[in-house]
Structure formats: C-alpha cells, structure tokens
XYZ file of C-alpha atoms in Angstrom:
720
model
C -36.776 -13.924 -46.461
C -34.935 -11.079 -46.627
C -33.171 -9.283 -44.689
C -35.357 -6.401 -43.490
C -32.343 -3.926 -42.903
C -31.859 -4.236 -45.965
C -34.814 -3.932 -47.614
C -34.722 -0.110 -48.188
C -35.817 1.467 -51.390
C -33.054 4.534 -50.798
C -30.651 2.605 -49.097
C -28.149 4.914 -46.584
C -25.351 4.047 -50.123
C -27.077 6.264 -52.041
C -27.917 9.470 -50.851
C -24.775 10.346 -49.812
C -24.175 11.560 -53.567
C -27.331 12.889 -53.133
C -26.666 14.832 -49.388
C -23.140 15.839 -50.943
C -25.028 17.552 -53.518
C -27.784 18.898 -51.865
C -24.590 21.148 -49.739
C -23.609 22.067 -52.559
C -25.797 23.076 -53.305
C -27.167 25.033 -50.728
C -23.081 26.767 -49.809
C -23.617 27.912 -53.231
C -26.410 29.667 -52.592
C -26.503 32.792 -50.118
C -27.539 31.506 -46.877
C -30.896 32.835 -45.971
C -33.530 32.385 -42.422
C -36.960 32.711 -42.534
C -38.164 34.284 -38.498
C -42.210 33.220 -37.203
C -43.282 36.786 -38.937
C -42.312 35.015 -42.125
C -39.874 37.530 -42.990
C -36.289 36.877 -44.740
C -32.846 37.730 -43.720
C -29.048 37.070 -45.342
C -27.170 35.940 -42.502
C -23.413 36.973 -42.666
C -21.071 34.382 -44.599
C -19.463 32.103 -41.347
C -16.589 30.882 -42.443
C -15.482 27.023 -41.208
C -12.007 26.118 -40.228
C -11.217 22.595 -40.172
C -7.922 21.189 -38.486
C -5.210 19.366 -40.693
C -5.309 15.859 -41.437
C -2.543 14.714 -39.346
C -0.406 11.326 -40.990
C 0.920 8.883 -38.510
C 4.147 10.297 -37.607
C 7.024 8.159 -37.877
C 9.451 7.476 -35.620
C 6.960 9.151 -32.576
C 5.423 6.909 -30.669
C 2.514 7.644 -28.559
C 1.698 4.484 -26.742
C 2.746 1.174 -25.086
C 1.899 -2.529 -23.896
C 4.735 -3.187 -21.885
C 5.193 -1.124 -19.462
C 1.593 -2.355 -17.673
C -0.438 -4.621 -19.003
C -3.338 -3.327 -20.590
C -2.616 -0.536 -24.204
C -1.085 3.554 -21.909
C -0.344 6.172 -23.075
C 3.322 6.809 -22.730
C 4.010 9.961 -20.960
C 1.872 7.948 -17.905
C 4.192 5.033 -17.353
C 6.188 5.874 -14.671
C 9.773 4.336 -16.357
C 11.560 5.105 -18.864
C 10.155 3.395 -22.356
C 12.306 3.059 -25.739
C 10.223 1.714 -28.745
C 11.180 1.559 -32.260
C 8.663 0.971 -34.682
C 8.408 -0.430 -37.990
C 9.034 2.983 -40.086
C 12.282 3.859 -38.864
C 13.477 -0.674 -38.532
C 12.940 -0.152 -42.860
C 14.461 3.305 -42.542
C 17.609 1.273 -41.427
C 17.571 -2.323 -43.480
C 17.041 -3.188 -39.577
C 16.262 -7.151 -40.625
C 17.088 -8.802 -37.228
C 16.125 -7.300 -33.688
C 20.120 -6.435 -33.251
C 19.818 -4.231 -35.307
C 16.771 -2.606 -34.714
C 17.873 -2.847 -30.466
C 21.087 -0.581 -31.225
C 18.407 2.689 -31.850
C 17.832 1.508 -27.507
C 19.439 4.000 -25.332
C 21.384 1.702 -22.583
C 21.681 -1.471 -24.892
C 24.421 -3.328 -26.164
C 24.387 -6.191 -27.794
C 27.230 -8.849 -26.534
C 28.678 -11.912 -27.340
C 27.149 -15.077 -26.183
C 28.612 -17.226 -23.702
C 29.547 -20.358 -23.097
C 27.083 -22.154 -24.525
C 24.396 -19.611 -25.712
C 24.410 -18.023 -29.385
C 21.872 -16.061 -30.700
C 20.064 -13.502 -29.227
C 22.963 -12.792 -26.530
C 22.077 -8.364 -24.356
C 22.561 -6.567 -22.566
C 20.337 -3.593 -21.184
C 21.302 -0.997 -17.983
C 24.678 -2.953 -17.113
C 22.554 -6.434 -17.043
C 22.591 -9.372 -19.168
C 19.120 -9.389 -20.246
C 19.995 -13.394 -22.392
C 16.433 -14.342 -20.314
C 13.842 -11.029 -21.314
C 12.640 -11.709 -24.642
C 8.796 -11.509 -24.879
C 6.507 -11.734 -28.198
C 3.386 -9.731 -27.422
C 3.877 -9.423 -23.093
C 3.939 -13.527 -23.052
C 7.734 -15.114 -23.149
C 9.203 -15.953 -25.405
C 13.245 -16.942 -25.197
C 14.275 -20.002 -27.340
C 17.853 -18.729 -28.765
C 17.821 -17.700 -31.812
C 18.065 -14.686 -34.685
C 15.066 -12.548 -34.194
C 14.394 -11.148 -37.529
C 12.300 -8.132 -37.803
C 9.931 -9.934 -40.978
C 7.379 -10.636 -38.886
C 7.237 -7.458 -36.301
C 5.522 -3.917 -36.665
C 7.595 -2.335 -32.982
C 8.994 -3.347 -30.939
C 9.777 -1.450 -27.683
C 12.503 -1.646 -24.511
C 11.030 -1.569 -20.572
C 14.126 -0.566 -18.698
C 15.082 -1.293 -15.362
C 13.577 -3.785 -12.714
C 10.539 -5.352 -13.287
C 9.792 -8.492 -12.158
C 6.198 -7.352 -11.531
C 5.147 -7.399 -15.111
C 7.863 -10.353 -15.922
C 8.610 -12.613 -13.375
C 12.437 -13.639 -13.059
C 14.486 -11.894 -14.875
C 13.797 -8.425 -16.245
C 17.040 -7.354 -13.976
C 17.949 -4.611 -16.748
C 14.028 -4.496 -18.236
C 13.199 -6.554 -21.216
C 12.555 -6.604 -24.633
C 9.634 -7.254 -26.125
C 8.324 -7.725 -29.631
C 4.935 -6.381 -31.193
C 3.833 -8.938 -34.167
C 1.993 -7.153 -37.006
C -1.835 -8.669 -36.635
C -5.028 -7.977 -39.223
C -6.171 -4.779 -39.454
C -9.033 -6.534 -41.802
C -8.527 -4.495 -44.509
C -7.215 -5.662 -47.901
C -3.251 -6.126 -49.440
C -0.391 -7.569 -50.286
C 3.263 -5.573 -50.358
C 6.384 -8.056 -51.354
C 9.637 -6.525 -49.825
C 12.972 -7.373 -52.549
C 16.997 -6.950 -51.213
C 20.349 -7.200 -52.639
C 23.017 -6.541 -51.878
C 26.634 -6.729 -51.250
C 28.444 -9.791 -50.267
C 25.770 -12.160 -52.432
C 23.218 -10.670 -49.802
C 19.554 -11.437 -50.737
C 16.237 -11.012 -49.521
C 12.219 -11.082 -50.708
C 9.187 -10.465 -47.592
C 5.067 -11.053 -48.627
C 3.287 -9.144 -47.108
C 0.249 -10.182 -47.522
C -3.830 -9.276 -45.603
C -7.428 -10.090 -46.563
C -10.464 -10.190 -44.077
C -14.264 -11.326 -45.832
C -17.060 -10.526 -42.506
C -15.973 -11.980 -39.173
C -12.577 -13.652 -40.128
C -9.243 -12.109 -41.414
C -6.000 -13.311 -42.212
C -3.085 -11.544 -42.373
C 0.308 -13.874 -43.670
C 4.534 -12.497 -43.761
C 6.607 -14.263 -45.557
C 10.505 -14.527 -45.140
C 13.193 -16.446 -47.519
C 17.030 -14.963 -46.995
C 20.710 -16.765 -48.762
C 22.950 -14.463 -48.310
C 27.199 -14.393 -47.742
C 29.676 -12.103 -45.443
C 32.248 -10.573 -45.195
C 34.139 -12.927 -43.280
C 35.348 -16.006 -44.550
C 33.475 -19.061 -45.100
C 30.200 -17.060 -43.261
C 26.932 -17.541 -45.142
C 23.481 -17.346 -44.043
C 19.965 -19.015 -45.326
C 16.452 -18.459 -43.653
C 13.576 -18.859 -43.676
C 10.024 -17.357 -42.447
C 6.644 -17.620 -42.531
C 3.890 -16.226 -39.519
C 0.380 -16.326 -40.179
C -1.823 -15.020 -38.284
C -6.226 -14.468 -38.093
C -8.963 -13.045 -35.542
C -12.540 -13.595 -35.421
C -14.253 -11.488 -34.608
C -17.237 -13.676 -32.208
C -19.052 -10.950 -31.387
C -19.380 -6.926 -30.401
C -16.563 -7.719 -27.638
C -15.026 -11.206 -28.129
C -12.083 -11.683 -30.001
C -10.029 -15.664 -31.355
C -5.981 -14.675 -31.796
C -4.179 -16.778 -33.435
C -0.204 -16.636 -34.079
C 1.896 -18.947 -35.635
C 5.704 -18.521 -36.098
C 7.971 -20.609 -37.935
C 11.929 -19.662 -38.406
C 14.469 -22.122 -39.328
C 18.212 -20.800 -40.214
C 21.501 -22.360 -41.574
C 24.037 -20.001 -41.203
C 27.944 -20.150 -38.896
C 29.068 -20.963 -35.362
C 32.133 -17.393 -35.806
C 32.945 -15.001 -33.067
C 35.283 -13.280 -34.909
C 39.460 -13.253 -34.136
C 40.683 -13.600 -31.327
C 41.827 -10.625 -29.260
C 46.039 -10.067 -29.248
C 47.324 -8.498 -26.033
C 44.361 -7.040 -24.782
C 42.512 -5.839 -28.098
C 41.420 -7.597 -31.240
C 43.582 -8.490 -33.312
C 45.336 -6.055 -36.067
C 44.691 -8.084 -38.981
C 41.482 -7.524 -41.946
C 37.986 -7.219 -40.781
C 37.740 -10.957 -43.279
C 39.789 -13.551 -41.466
C 38.264 -17.111 -40.683
C 40.507 -19.250 -38.525
C 37.369 -22.167 -37.923
C 37.597 -25.490 -40.893
C 36.514 -25.295 -43.849
C 33.982 -27.609 -43.319
C 31.690 -28.524 -40.218
C 30.520 -25.771 -39.630
C 27.163 -26.038 -38.755
C 24.531 -23.358 -37.667
C 21.117 -25.068 -37.473
C 18.213 -23.355 -35.718
C 14.383 -24.627 -35.903
C 11.669 -22.645 -34.213
C 8.373 -22.898 -34.000
C 5.851 -20.566 -32.186
C 1.971 -20.782 -31.230
C 0.270 -18.324 -30.214
C -4.015 -18.076 -28.549
C -5.052 -14.737 -27.983
C -8.765 -14.847 -26.345
C -10.386 -11.248 -25.017
C -13.874 -10.744 -23.967
C -14.929 -7.673 -22.590
C -17.400 -7.584 -20.339
C -18.719 -3.748 -20.480
C -17.394 -1.029 -21.161
C -14.821 -0.533 -18.074
C -14.436 -4.199 -18.017
C -11.877 -6.639 -20.179
C -9.431 -10.183 -19.922
C -7.681 -11.360 -22.369
C -6.034 -15.048 -21.669
C -3.631 -16.168 -24.188
C -2.014 -19.755 -24.821
C 1.982 -19.218 -26.132
C 3.589 -22.950 -26.814
C 7.250 -22.559 -27.847
C 9.429 -24.722 -29.257
C 13.129 -24.049 -30.214
C 15.888 -26.514 -30.830
C 19.928 -25.750 -32.309
C 22.447 -27.914 -33.939
C 25.642 -27.031 -33.892
C 29.747 -26.752 -33.801
C 31.446 -24.414 -31.567
C 34.533 -22.352 -32.442
C 36.006 -20.976 -29.096
C 39.489 -19.352 -28.637
C 42.126 -20.228 -25.418
C 45.227 -18.884 -24.556
C 47.843 -16.783 -26.958
C 51.206 -17.753 -27.307
C 52.423 -14.560 -27.810
C 55.241 -14.819 -29.973
C 54.908 -11.656 -31.729
C 54.276 -11.644 -36.139
C 54.319 -16.089 -34.485
C 51.786 -15.387 -32.269
C 49.876 -18.220 -31.659
C 45.936 -19.047 -30.621
C 44.525 -22.322 -29.066
C 41.306 -23.845 -30.598
C 38.674 -25.831 -29.545
C 35.373 -27.330 -30.424
C 33.166 -28.713 -29.674
C 29.322 -29.822 -30.685
C 26.084 -29.225 -29.877
C 22.228 -29.622 -29.297
C 19.670 -28.047 -27.396
C 16.188 -28.773 -27.479
C 13.490 -26.338 -24.789
C 9.913 -26.405 -25.504
C 7.562 -24.257 -22.942
C 4.092 -23.281 -22.995
C 2.745 -20.426 -21.321
C -0.039 -19.434 -19.922
C -1.242 -15.757 -19.511
C -4.590 -13.946 -17.848
C -5.000 -10.570 -17.717
C -8.531 -8.064 -16.653
C -8.504 -4.766 -16.484
C -11.144 -3.046 -14.501
C -11.248 1.095 -15.424
C -13.494 2.441 -13.251
C -13.116 5.557 -10.971
C -12.827 5.240 -7.336
C -13.907 8.225 -5.389
C -14.770 10.263 -7.661
C -11.065 9.361 -9.315
C -10.428 8.161 -11.946
C -8.570 4.580 -11.900
C -7.354 1.287 -13.609
C -6.729 -1.509 -11.699
C -4.679 -5.198 -13.846
C -4.741 -7.983 -12.274
C -4.483 -11.218 -13.845
C -1.742 -14.653 -13.278
C 0.238 -16.670 -15.021
C 1.223 -19.973 -14.908
C 4.290 -21.624 -17.544
C 6.149 -24.876 -17.705
C 9.942 -24.563 -19.713
C 11.573 -28.197 -20.736
C 15.160 -27.646 -21.960
C 18.017 -30.484 -23.007
C 21.356 -29.851 -23.586
C 24.295 -31.983 -24.868
C 27.832 -31.625 -25.320
C 30.434 -32.731 -26.550
C 34.051 -31.777 -27.390
C 36.445 -32.687 -30.742
C 40.212 -33.974 -29.967
C 43.166 -32.656 -31.481
C 42.192 -28.984 -32.273
C 45.321 -27.292 -33.435
C 46.269 -23.732 -32.468
C 46.802 -21.779 -35.493
C 48.612 -18.775 -36.262
C 46.966 -15.432 -35.239
C 48.704 -13.568 -38.596
C 49.432 -15.760 -40.792
C 46.153 -18.572 -40.958
C 46.267 -20.927 -43.003
C 43.813 -22.993 -42.476
C 42.386 -27.499 -43.532
C 39.014 -28.738 -42.189
C 38.413 -30.344 -39.007
C 40.401 -32.233 -36.928
C 40.609 -36.271 -37.317
C 39.068 -35.869 -32.651
C 35.734 -33.792 -35.061
C 32.768 -34.765 -32.686
C 30.223 -36.258 -34.793
C 27.595 -37.584 -33.038
C 26.756 -37.638 -29.502
C 27.666 -41.035 -27.574
C 30.335 -42.602 -26.129
C 31.571 -40.180 -23.595
C 29.981 -36.553 -23.027
C 31.483 -32.992 -21.385
C 27.569 -31.259 -20.814
C 24.413 -34.035 -20.625
C 21.417 -32.176 -18.758
C 17.655 -31.274 -18.936
C 16.268 -29.065 -17.100
C 12.528 -27.817 -16.387
C 10.783 -25.489 -14.325
C 8.089 -23.949 -13.360
C 5.964 -20.975 -12.746
C 3.049 -20.035 -10.617
C 2.595 -15.980 -9.912
C 0.293 -13.640 -9.442
C -0.154 -9.672 -9.178
C -2.032 -6.838 -8.864
C -1.346 -3.005 -10.429
C -2.896 -0.229 -9.978
C -3.284 3.442 -11.690
C -4.969 5.913 -9.633
C -4.918 9.763 -10.554
C -5.016 11.858 -7.581
C -5.931 14.473 -9.722
C -5.920 15.578 -13.607
C -2.267 16.420 -12.282
C -1.148 13.825 -10.491
C -0.556 10.218 -11.290
C -0.033 6.891 -8.605
C 1.005 3.727 -10.394
C 1.526 1.187 -7.639
C 1.213 -2.825 -7.114
C 3.689 -6.346 -6.551
C 3.878 -9.551 -7.818
C 3.458 -13.046 -5.890
C 6.016 -15.785 -8.651
C 6.963 -19.610 -7.268
C 9.502 -20.139 -9.513
C 10.702 -24.075 -8.825
C 12.879 -26.075 -11.021
C 14.445 -29.400 -11.319
C 18.065 -30.709 -13.441
C 19.120 -34.368 -14.228
C 22.975 -34.637 -14.654
C 23.523 -37.603 -16.648
C 26.730 -36.620 -16.925
C 27.213 -37.335 -13.014
C 24.127 -38.827 -12.273
C 23.309 -36.229 -10.346
C 20.224 -34.512 -10.139
C 19.505 -30.506 -8.428
C 16.700 -28.929 -7.518
C 15.152 -25.741 -5.917
C 12.081 -23.924 -5.185
C 12.031 -19.839 -4.730
C 9.127 -17.530 -3.449
C 9.879 -14.404 -4.247
C 6.685 -11.185 -3.803
C 8.324 -7.548 -6.929
C 7.077 -4.762 -5.569
C 6.623 -1.123 -7.893
C 5.518 1.974 -7.223
C 5.090 5.336 -9.566
C 4.477 9.072 -9.601
C 3.871 10.951 -11.823
C 3.535 14.796 -12.732
C 1.078 16.179 -15.620
C 0.874 19.671 -15.195
C 0.372 20.099 -18.324
C -0.660 17.837 -21.486
C 3.348 18.500 -22.720
C 5.499 17.555 -19.830
C 5.594 14.883 -17.881
C 7.291 14.393 -14.740
C 7.838 11.259 -13.002
C 9.551 8.985 -9.666
C 9.614 5.153 -10.152
C 10.830 2.031 -7.746
C 11.091 -1.328 -9.249
C 12.201 -4.589 -8.148
C 13.538 -8.239 -9.677
C 14.645 -11.012 -8.714
C 16.918 -13.680 -10.459
C 16.601 -17.400 -8.740
C 19.902 -19.506 -9.765
C 18.016 -21.341 -12.205
C 17.618 -18.121 -13.995
C 18.670 -19.058 -17.734
C 17.489 -23.488 -16.860
C 21.016 -24.554 -15.279
C 21.187 -25.076 -11.838
C 24.863 -26.658 -9.730
C 25.714 -28.028 -7.620
C 26.738 -24.707 -6.389
C 23.580 -22.626 -6.678
C 21.496 -25.432 -5.391
C 20.683 -24.551 -2.409
C 21.208 -20.053 -3.230
C 18.012 -18.134 -3.460
C 17.389 -15.461 -5.805
C 19.334 -12.667 -5.933
C 18.150 -8.772 -6.137
C 17.414 -6.107 -7.573
C 15.758 -2.995 -7.539
C 15.385 0.419 -9.777
C 15.792 3.429 -8.891
C 14.473 6.405 -11.795
C 13.478 9.662 -11.885
C 12.082 10.371 -15.205
C 11.154 13.495 -17.573
C 8.531 13.223 -20.646
C 7.992 16.315 -22.833
C 6.055 16.921 -26.215
C 7.547 19.463 -28.418
C 6.624 21.091 -31.373
C 2.521 20.666 -31.215
C 3.055 17.467 -29.694
C 5.249 15.846 -32.801
C 8.745 15.652 -31.119
C 8.632 14.072 -27.882
C 11.996 14.785 -25.529
C 13.170 11.805 -22.817
C 15.452 12.382 -20.702
C 15.441 9.750 -17.294
C 18.140 9.430 -14.640
C 18.936 6.691 -12.206
C 20.249 3.769 -10.481
C 20.017 0.198 -10.409
C 21.713 -2.861 -7.887
C 22.028 -5.706 -8.059
C 22.310 -5.840 -3.612
C 22.913 -9.466 -2.950
C 24.423 -10.935 -6.193
C 26.577 -14.316 -6.280
C 30.721 -14.902 -5.417
C 32.918 -17.380 -4.434
C 32.930 -17.794 -0.861
C 35.767 -16.415 0.946
C 35.973 -19.634 3.271
C 35.955 -22.263 0.280
C 35.734 -21.011 -3.347
C 34.443 -23.664 -4.738
C 31.062 -22.366 -3.431
C 29.706 -19.953 -3.987
C 27.368 -17.008 -1.392
C 25.209 -14.166 -2.295
C 27.323 -11.512 -0.095
C 28.314 -9.229 -3.603
C 27.125 -6.029 -5.028
C 26.656 -4.596 -8.703
C 25.433 -1.508 -9.196
C 24.349 0.381 -12.855
C 24.320 4.442 -12.313
C 23.687 6.967 -15.438
C 21.516 8.568 -17.660
C 19.801 8.101 -20.801
C 18.084 11.193 -23.305
C 15.619 10.915 -26.278
C 13.994 12.870 -29.254
C 11.991 11.140 -31.555
C 9.146 12.763 -33.766
C 9.383 15.014 -36.755
C 11.627 18.502 -36.377
C 10.365 19.412 -39.393
C 7.144 18.036 -41.518
C 9.898 17.039 -43.785
C 12.263 16.545 -40.989
C 11.739 12.869 -38.901
C 14.547 11.851 -36.447
C 15.562 9.381 -33.961
C 18.068 10.461 -31.513
C 19.514 8.417 -28.494
C 22.367 8.790 -24.958
C 22.678 6.125 -22.590
C 26.343 7.343 -19.887
C 26.063 4.076 -18.280
C 28.705 3.464 -14.725
C 28.712 0.380 -14.126
C 30.570 -1.523 -11.537
C 30.999 -4.745 -9.244
C 30.756 -2.195 -6.300
C 31.935 -5.782 -4.223
C 33.051 -8.736 -4.813
C 35.332 -12.232 -3.079
C 35.585 -13.810 -6.597
C 38.717 -13.798 -8.544
C 40.334 -14.146 -11.572
C 42.489 -14.906 -14.007
C 43.231 -11.769 -16.294
C 44.897 -13.192 -19.638
C 46.725 -9.923 -19.946
C 49.223 -9.635 -17.373
C 48.567 -13.248 -15.472
C 47.605 -11.909 -12.053
C 45.014 -13.082 -10.472
C 42.563 -10.682 -9.142
C 39.458 -9.782 -7.352
C 36.809 -8.616 -9.697
C 35.671 -5.688 -6.846
C 35.882 -2.171 -8.422
C 36.276 -3.729 -12.086
C 33.828 -2.394 -14.856
C 30.934 -4.249 -15.571
C 31.884 -6.631 -19.684
C 30.149 -5.321 -22.127
C 29.314 -1.830 -21.107
C 29.655 1.365 -22.716
C 30.339 5.272 -20.428
C 28.530 6.183 -23.969
C 26.592 5.205 -26.556
C 23.975 6.683 -28.903
C 22.028 6.932 -31.857
C 21.109 10.257 -34.428
C 19.580 8.509 -36.832
C 17.143 11.078 -39.085
C 14.862 11.022 -42.759
C 14.272 14.369 -44.765
C 11.943 13.899 -47.711
C 13.475 16.215 -49.813
C 9.787 16.456 -52.050
C 6.781 14.119 -51.737
C 8.682 11.198 -52.954
C 12.569 12.089 -52.118
C 14.009 11.082 -48.738
C 17.366 11.217 -47.829
C 18.932 10.715 -44.383
C 21.634 8.545 -42.436
C 23.033 8.768 -39.111
C 25.161 7.956 -37.128
C 26.273 4.838 -34.996
C 28.669 5.154 -31.454
C 29.749 3.261 -28.862
C 33.190 4.204 -26.301
C 35.454 1.690 -25.749
C 34.418 -0.751 -23.321
C 36.172 -3.888 -21.965
C 35.207 -7.512 -22.538
C 36.948 -9.840 -19.599
C 35.266 -9.026 -16.344
C 39.090 -8.595 -15.046
C 39.280 -5.378 -16.756
C 42.443 -5.753 -19.019
C 40.784 -7.408 -22.035
C 39.234 -4.028 -24.464
C 36.874 -3.492 -27.714
C 37.767 0.632 -29.023
C 35.751 3.323 -29.243
C 33.937 3.590 -32.661
C 31.750 6.007 -35.076
C 29.991 4.310 -37.637
C 28.530 5.831 -40.495
C 25.104 4.972 -42.163
C 22.993 6.121 -44.662
C 19.148 5.809 -46.769
C 18.116 7.099 -49.878
C 14.814 6.366 -51.024
C 12.285 6.873 -53.991
C 8.726 6.843 -52.920
C 5.783 6.378 -55.080
C 2.476 5.041 -54.686
C 2.644 1.667 -55.855
C 6.189 0.659 -55.314
C 9.530 2.080 -53.007
C 12.814 2.221 -54.352
C 15.536 1.824 -51.111
C 18.597 2.318 -51.314
C 21.041 1.890 -47.836
C 25.131 2.533 -47.104
C 26.537 0.631 -43.929
C 29.179 1.968 -42.588
C 29.860 5.161 -45.049
C 33.567 5.661 -43.738
C 34.281 1.920 -43.879
C 35.231 1.929 -40.588
C 36.741 -1.208 -38.571
C 34.830 -1.774 -34.934
C 34.051 -4.457 -33.144
C 30.028 -4.978 -32.058
C 30.278 -7.393 -29.439
C 33.370 -9.284 -27.996
C 34.206 -11.628 -24.642
C 37.778 -12.486 -23.150
C 38.995 -14.262 -26.251
C 37.385 -13.057 -29.147
C 35.807 -9.718 -30.776
C 33.449 -10.089 -33.696
C 33.911 -7.337 -36.361
C 31.318 -4.346 -38.102
C 30.209 -3.958 -41.546
C 32.536 -2.833 -43.331
C 32.033 -0.660 -46.495
C 29.061 -2.076 -47.788
C 25.321 -1.364 -49.546
C 22.298 -2.669 -50.540
C 19.672 -1.788 -52.730
C 15.613 -2.604 -51.500
C 12.717 -2.584 -54.135
C 9.031 -3.132 -51.890
C 6.028 -3.373 -54.195
C 2.601 -2.745 -52.747
C -1.365 -3.243 -54.291
C-alpha cells in the first residue's frame, strides 16, 4: 500500500519552483492593496535588508564540552578553556597532538620520565601525563596521538577533579573525534616533505536512511632530521551513528593506531646545557632500535532525550594499549673537554594496559523559582589493568659526546624477558564515582556554577620481582564553584575555585613508601575575562590564577627512605589569548602565558649533576616550565583562492632538572604557510623553522631533544 504522505498530485518539492516563479512575478508587478470598498491604492516600496550569511569562524570556538557535562558556551564557563580547531591544525600541518597543543597557553611538551613514552605534557606547571580524554571519557594510554581523526582539541585549565576524577591538577586535554554528519563526501590528503616524509589520509562519510557512517584513515612513513630515526604509522577510525528515533541516537566509534619508531631522547646534557653538537647527532645503537605501539579503543554511546528538558547519555569505552621498546638513556658525564664521554644504559621494556569505563551523564534544563537552571549529574565506573616489565642490557659502554662512534648493540642486549628482570609488576585499579553540578542563572547578568564529585579509587599492585604486594583505597570529595558576570552579550567576567586530588596510584604504580599515603590535594583560584570584539568575530580572553598543591609528597626528615605529605608547590600565572577574525580575510590565533612555578616547601634532597652537591628542592622552580611562552599564528586570504600565513612559537629558558642546574635555552621558531584553494582541491606548502634556529623542544636531567631544523612539506587535498 503506498504511503499516503507521498501520493499527493503535487508534491511539495514540485511546488517550490512554481512558488518561486509566482513570487518573482509578484515582485516585478507594482505592489497593490485592495480596500473593502473595492478601491485600490499603490503601496510605497518596502526595502527588505537581509542579514549577510555568516561563514564559520576558522580559529574561534563558541562552545566547549570540556567545561561541563554538556555543550556549553565558552563565555558561560567560569574557567580558562583553550580550543584548537581542525582549521588551525590543518593550517600548521600539526599532525601530532603535541604539535597542536603548542597553541595552548601554559602548556609545554615534556620528555618522558623513567618508563614513560608517548605524549608527555606539563600544564600550568604540573604533569598532565594521565589526563588525556577522548570525547569526555578517559583515554590515558601511552602512545603518540595523531590528529587524523580529530575535529578539535579542548584544554580545560586548573584543578578539575569534579569533572574528571583523579589527577586533573593542571587541567585536562580532551580530544573531540570526527563523527558522522549525515552528509556524503570524501577528502583525500597527500603530503610529501623533507627527510622523506610521506603521509596519506582519507576522510569519507555517507548516510542511508537512519544510518550514517564515517571513516578516517592514515598511513605515514617518514625519516627524520635525527640520524637512525624513522617512523611508520597506520591509523583507522571508523564511526557510525544510528538514529533510533527522534530523541535517541546510538554512536559507535573505533580507533586503531599502530606505530613503529625509535626510542630517542636526543643529545646529552653537558655542563648544564644541551651538548653543542649537530642536531642530527645520534648516540644509540645502529640496530635494535625498537619502539612499537599498538592502540585499540572502542566506544559505544547511547543518548536519549526524554523531553525538551531532560536528556541522558551513557558511554562505554574499552581501550587496549601495548608497547614494546628498547630504551636508550644517558648517565653521568665524564668531563674531559673535547674528549668527554657520557654513560649509557639500555633496557627492554613492555607494558600492556586495558581499560573499561562506563560513564552516565544526565542533563536537566528547567527553570527553578523562575530562573534558568541547568542541572548535571551522573556516575562513572572504571577498571584499569597495567602490566609492566623491564630487563636491563649488560655491558653497555660509554660514548664520546663530541665524536660518537656508533656500533651495534652490546653482547648483553636484552632480547626477551627470561631470567632476572629489573621490574615486573601488575597493577589494577577501580574507580567508582558520582557527581552533581548545577548552573543557576540568578539574573540575565549573573550565573553561578556549583557542584561536587565523590570518588572511590582503589588500587592493588603485585611486585613479582620483590614478591611483594601493595594496595591502597582512597575516597575523595572534589568541590567546585564559579561566579560569572555578563553585563552584556560581548563581556563575561568570572571567578572560580576548583579542587583536584592525586592518589599514590594515579599513574598505576605503588611502592612501599607511597602505599600508605592519602592523596595529594590541589586547589585553583582564578579570575578571568572573556570579551568578543568586532561583532563577535574575534574573542579575547585573560586569566590570573594561583594553582597550589598543599600537601605534596616529600622525604620524611627522620628517614629519607620514607615519604610523607608535607611539601607544597604552587604556580602563579597570567594567560592571554586572541582567536578569530581581525578582518574578514585575516584569521588569528594568539596565546601568551606567564608562569611562576615554585616548590615552596620540601624536605627532599637531590644531587646536582653539574655541581655534584646535595641540594634541597625547597625554593626551586618546577621543571619544564618556561616563565614566558606564547604562539602567534596568522592566516591571510589575499584572494578567495590564495592564502598566506605563518607565526612564531616562543618559550623562554626553563629548567630540565629539579635542582635547577640544567637549562633548556629560550627559543623562537618561525613557520610559514602558503595555500591555493579550489572547490575540489587545495594545495598547501608549510615551511618550518624558517630561520633554521637550533632549539630544544623538551628535556630532562641528562638529555635534550632538538626541535626540527629548516624543512618543508607540500600537501594536496582532494575533495568530492
């Protein structure tokens, strides 16, 4: 039986051209009005002025999902939020997450410490290594994150455990994945660049009735300005959306990323600075440069709207991460001038991590006492398993700093995990949490955000080497409050207070000295302003804050082998940002941060690698925190087809060790971009480090990783 809705003789679609034609005829004729007595009069011309269509703002974001548990206007969030949109990522050819994050004020990229590899981040002076999220759900595996499937990256700054649980001291990094839009099309990208860089990406999507799908694909094969370095990376990110009914959607997304590369921390430190050697100088072994990662993440999200006021979203995520790698770490320097040598160590390491998280979020928007009100509440349950093994190689020799002669691995190379292991531990953790958060509009000008979260975090660790076990159970309340004043539609001023906590097993590791310690406590005080300029095309943001850890772990003054919670660390800072259109064809993203990060109280002593003296950490600046840092990026559309742009990435000098004897020098890197745009294709050339400046992106006590020298990439994007 035919559908009665489609059996009309004149379907609506067929009437549209007729209606347009009749409208045109009516407009062409003199406007006439008839009165009841039958007389007619000619009306005066009426001019209708239509508002010009608004094209999307390339660098400015209007909303964020990271400041609350629902999409919120950034001006309504009483906290500093930075959003790096895909347009800025594409303009800079920022293929790695850490490159995209260079646009975020107060954030620096760190070298992995100890057993850690992959993305290592410092935010407002505190480590954010375990504070990575994907679409608002924890995604904390250790690997190098790629941007091939990312729509935007949001960074919420300041203590934020009410939203994200344990950690979140300096803030969190949340990636928003590309999802089906219901459209049909495909975009292919091809990049070739210096050091035999080759990269292919595809973004394809389609829809049929109530099902829409999208597939993002990546293959990358590249060399490096660093000798004996190369990387091969494969990525697949399919996503699907099923519209069950008008109020119910089911979203399924998968991420598979595998990579083969080289463990390389760069050049050794010499007399408190990176050794003055060419940036390509490699100090490892010519073979056995193992660095393999395999990441798999599956997410299912069910969202349902009960009515116009009440909705729920339940998300289940399963993550599996595996790493196999050979470390290459530097040891003590034997200072003999030009004949100086540096000790080396090597270890075979493997870790397997499995996560399961279930997150349920309710949003209830209903006026209360006549005032607008948004109530958010929900729960989170998570289970994480982490298995880590490490075995040292033997007979690893020292090497000349200024004239290294490379050889194959030593005869004592660790090739498997048989025999005696340095580390062999298994850790499992469980999270149970519930939260409530309310945004109440006192008046059109004043809004209050207040809430709290309760976490129960349990961890158990089995040490197979020491045949010992540890466990720890912590419960924690995490309050948050904020006040927003918006005198008009372009101004927004706020004050916020937030807290966070760091349990001993935050990074899935316990020891005898930490198993009996309750969590460290953090709090963030912040005053900020958000202002729209030029009719809302350009946003300006500023914030002054103090972030402090009130009971940091430090050595017991009566027994240096024990740890107590008697230290303090704080960061006082100021941030400023601009994002959007300065002029209709001029897009800008600018950020600046001033950070004064200090260990204000500590009993811990450490030996300086330059002086050889034992020093207290009290009064020392935090590691990897430049006092001044910022980025300015501009994009000019000279014509609709031609685009030119570029920018400067700047950081002042910063300490790489905890007793402030080893320094990474300040730098300013200048990049440029030229692009030609057509309907079905774009051609873009990026030039990095135009001045060929020698600089170091990250470092630690005994090593520094050089940044890229003068180089270029050409990208062709084809769109259908």
